[in-house]
Amino acid sequence: MEQGVHGDAGEELNAFIGRERELGELRLLAPGARALTLCGSGGIGKTRLALHLVAGLAASFPDGAWFVELADLRQPELVAARIASVIGVIEEPGRPLIATLADALRPRRALIALDNCEHLIDACAVASQLLLASAPGLQVITTSREPLRVAAETVWQVPPLSLPSPCSGDEAEIAQSDALRLFADRAGAAKPGFAIGPANVAAVAAICRAVDGVPLAIELAAAWVRVLSVEQIAARLADRFRLLHTAERTAPPRHRTLRAAIDWSHDLLTSPEQVLFRRLSVFASWPLEMAEQVCGGQFAGGDLAVRDILDLLTALADKSLVLPEPDARGQIRYRMLDTIRDYAAERLAEANEPDQVHAKFHDYVVREVERLAAIGMALVPASWSARVDVFRRFEAEIGNLRQALTYCVANGDAETGLRICVAMRPVWIVQGSFAEGAGWIDGLLSLGTSGLPDNVLGAALVGRAQLALATDPAEAGRHAKAGLELCRADGSEFWAASALNLLAEVALHAGQAAEAAAHADAAIAVASGAGDWFNVGYASGTLGTLAAYRGDLAEARRLGETALQIARDIDQQWGAARALLGLGDLARLTEDYAAARPHYAAALDILREVSARPEMARCLAGLGRIAISQAEYDVARSYFSESVQLSRSTGSRIGVIRGLDSFAALATAQGNPALAVQLAAAAAALREAATLPEAPATRTKRTLDGAAELGQDAVEELWRAGSALSSDAAVALALAESDRSSSPSGPSTSRSHSAAASPGDPGGQPQPAGGLTAREREIVGCVVRGLRNSAIADELGISPATVARHVANIMRKLGVSSRHQIAAWAAGQAATDGRTGR
Ligand SMILES: Nc1ncnc2c1ncn2[C@@H]1O[C@H](COP(=O)(O)OP(=O)(O)OP(=O)(O)O)[C@@H](O)[C@H]1O
Ligand SMILES: [Mg+2]
């Protein structure tokens, strides 16, 4: 369902049948069950049922409902990371991710569904217990083949689809049972015009009964109507199941039913179809070209011609053994249901092919990610849209990449794993997945580094250093130095320059200006000699920051503009956004707001494209500060709200603290000194708790001066009260109180919600409804109505691929990952609009 409701596509690809009674029962049960497990054998329909249950419940969870797919995850230790990445929480320096996650969820009335927990049962049990204990408004729904066995778990057995009563003679009534309706739907898709009528109803009922109403088995049987009559299917199945029922009864009955149904379907395949089917089991999901490159050719179990693969894949899709679906870029990818994939993997092992196919898969992955990384990092000429596309590609491939990495760790292949990590590093850094990246690299390095080529180990150490910068600069420095030595020895100039740039930043963090400048200069020398403009631009930005620190603003601006120009010349807009953010900060500090605004706005547009939430929060905060200086308080409040929500959604403590400081400044400006003192005090206490440097004394003084009229005692009391607030309570206070202090109507309110400008516009006015365009809002409306992409496309007269792209953009802008979350967000908007009378 990461392919269904969740963000990867968020769409169900075929009709959901029946289950009205089950859903009715579950909806009654759910409010009283904080941990609800939908339990049942493979293919019984747990995932589909959970999907609909969550969709139906989402509206009761104002802070969000998430569907987290775990089927493809193999490492129990990554369960928290997976939940965090779906919810949009990133780890914070020096804290276990689960604690950040718990903090982010604590104030929320939220629903999390964990799908397919059976292979990670202990880790899921621990994570859900911990989150439920710390977040009183949280509910967890899991699907699993066995119960989690946690306290207060309500286990609900998912029954098979309803079958017609054996005594019923009424054909219409028989055809209305859920099992037969599913058969009719899937058979109709395989063979247009297929319908159940008096002539075939008995045979279809026999098929559904033979497979015990297990939906996956019904689908597999129905897919054959194109080549077999229902009577033939019924007869063949009956033979098969007669055997099944006399066979040794070791597995649970429905499991055996399903296994027999898959066997049956598999045995009917042609030999080349069987060969492709088993080889596809190495992928988490795949586009056609990947299947051609990896599965074609001669292996132990036989040969497969590349030119035949499209037809074979189509044949497997026709038999419901593989599922085609559009990805966020509107392109078709295929996947298998977990049960089917496990079966295919067994067949691969029987054919003695796993090692060869995995090796070819990993060669392909390494080639492909290194090609993508070269585009993303501007090592080869390409347009910015091609570079943005690299991010989307990595998102689409994440399942395959994780799988390849897992295999490398398990099989001691550090070199392949590290090459993949090195290529994935930019995505981890931009999107804030530091812990995931660091975890993989550490795991691979721990396999031993002696046989590794210098260039691979060197690049991996530099990448590891970059991932450590935000959490542990000293450790980052150590890794970078070790990496630098190897890269120099090996002549890897890009990585040597990257290491020097990182060492410059480490020195900058530590306040060692001279050392930072020396490293940045050295980076420029290495990179410009190699024609590596990305690193030249990066180093120029660092030198610009250094110039600003020593008060040479003209030089800082010049260097910032150099960095910007270089990034634009090579069309690496990510670098340009960083430079723009720096120039925006610089212009704002010199009170040149007319220059600062468009810098921030332009940076924000780029950052949104690559979902760089931490930097987006910084940009919005900068825009809000400018709005205060222009007395546009409602505008400032909108920016700060979005900024602090982004920081909160990513679990960034420092982002939230900066947000509280911003709200304090706004409160002072709006003549609410009591609020200002409390928020400043909360920010100061939170800084101390997180062992972050104190805020500049002038800032605190401004707040306290603004509150002088309240009297010394009152200010002290307010400071004490503010210091005792938790981060969430302080944010809630900031949002609620500043809302109250802002004018409910009048010119400034209506201007601040003008639909003409977005935070991305040079005018710098926030746009209502999450910065969505009119078309995107229209599509949100359709999503809320539960329409699929194809239906939205019909309604709006555009292609489904365009709809998929819009949906992906909406998710990126809102920072959500599923259609349910879009719907929940829209419900939240409606509620806010209702409250504010908008
Ligand atoms: N009510 C339903 N309507 C339509 N299709 C269904 C329904 N229930 C299940 N299916 C289909 O049956 C197949 C198996 O369903 P699902 O993946 O939900 O099972 P599951 O119990 O989650 O299996 P697993 O244990 O392997 O995760 C899927 O192809 C699904 O689309
Ligand atoms: Mg499932």
CSV table of C-alpha atoms and ligand atoms in Angstrom, one decimal, residues 1 42-43 45-48 69 71 115-116 118 143-145 337-339, ligand 2:
chain,number,residue,atom,x,y,z
A,1,MET,CA,0.0,0.0,0.0
A,42,GLY,CA,-1.7,-14.2,3.4
A,43,GLY,CA,-3.9,-12.8,0.7
A,45,GLY,CA,-7.4,-9.1,2.2
A,46,LYS,CA,-6.0,-7.4,5.4
A,47,THR,CA,-4.2,-4.7,3.5
A,48,ARG,CA,-7.1,-3.7,1.3
A,69,GLU,CA,4.0,-0.1,4.4
A,71,ALA,CA,6.3,-5.5,3.5
A,115,ASP,CA,0.9,-2.7,7.1
A,116,ASN,CA,2.3,-6.2,7.0
A,118,GLU,CA,4.4,-10.2,10.5
A,143,THR,CA,-2.1,-5.7,9.6
A,144,SER,CA,-0.3,-8.9,10.3
A,145,ARG,CA,-0.5,-12.7,9.8
A,337,LEU,CA,2.2,-8.9,-3.9
A,338,ASP,CA,4.3,-10.1,-1.0
A,339,THR,CA,3.0,-13.7,-1.0
B,2,MG,MG,-0.9,-7.2,3.3
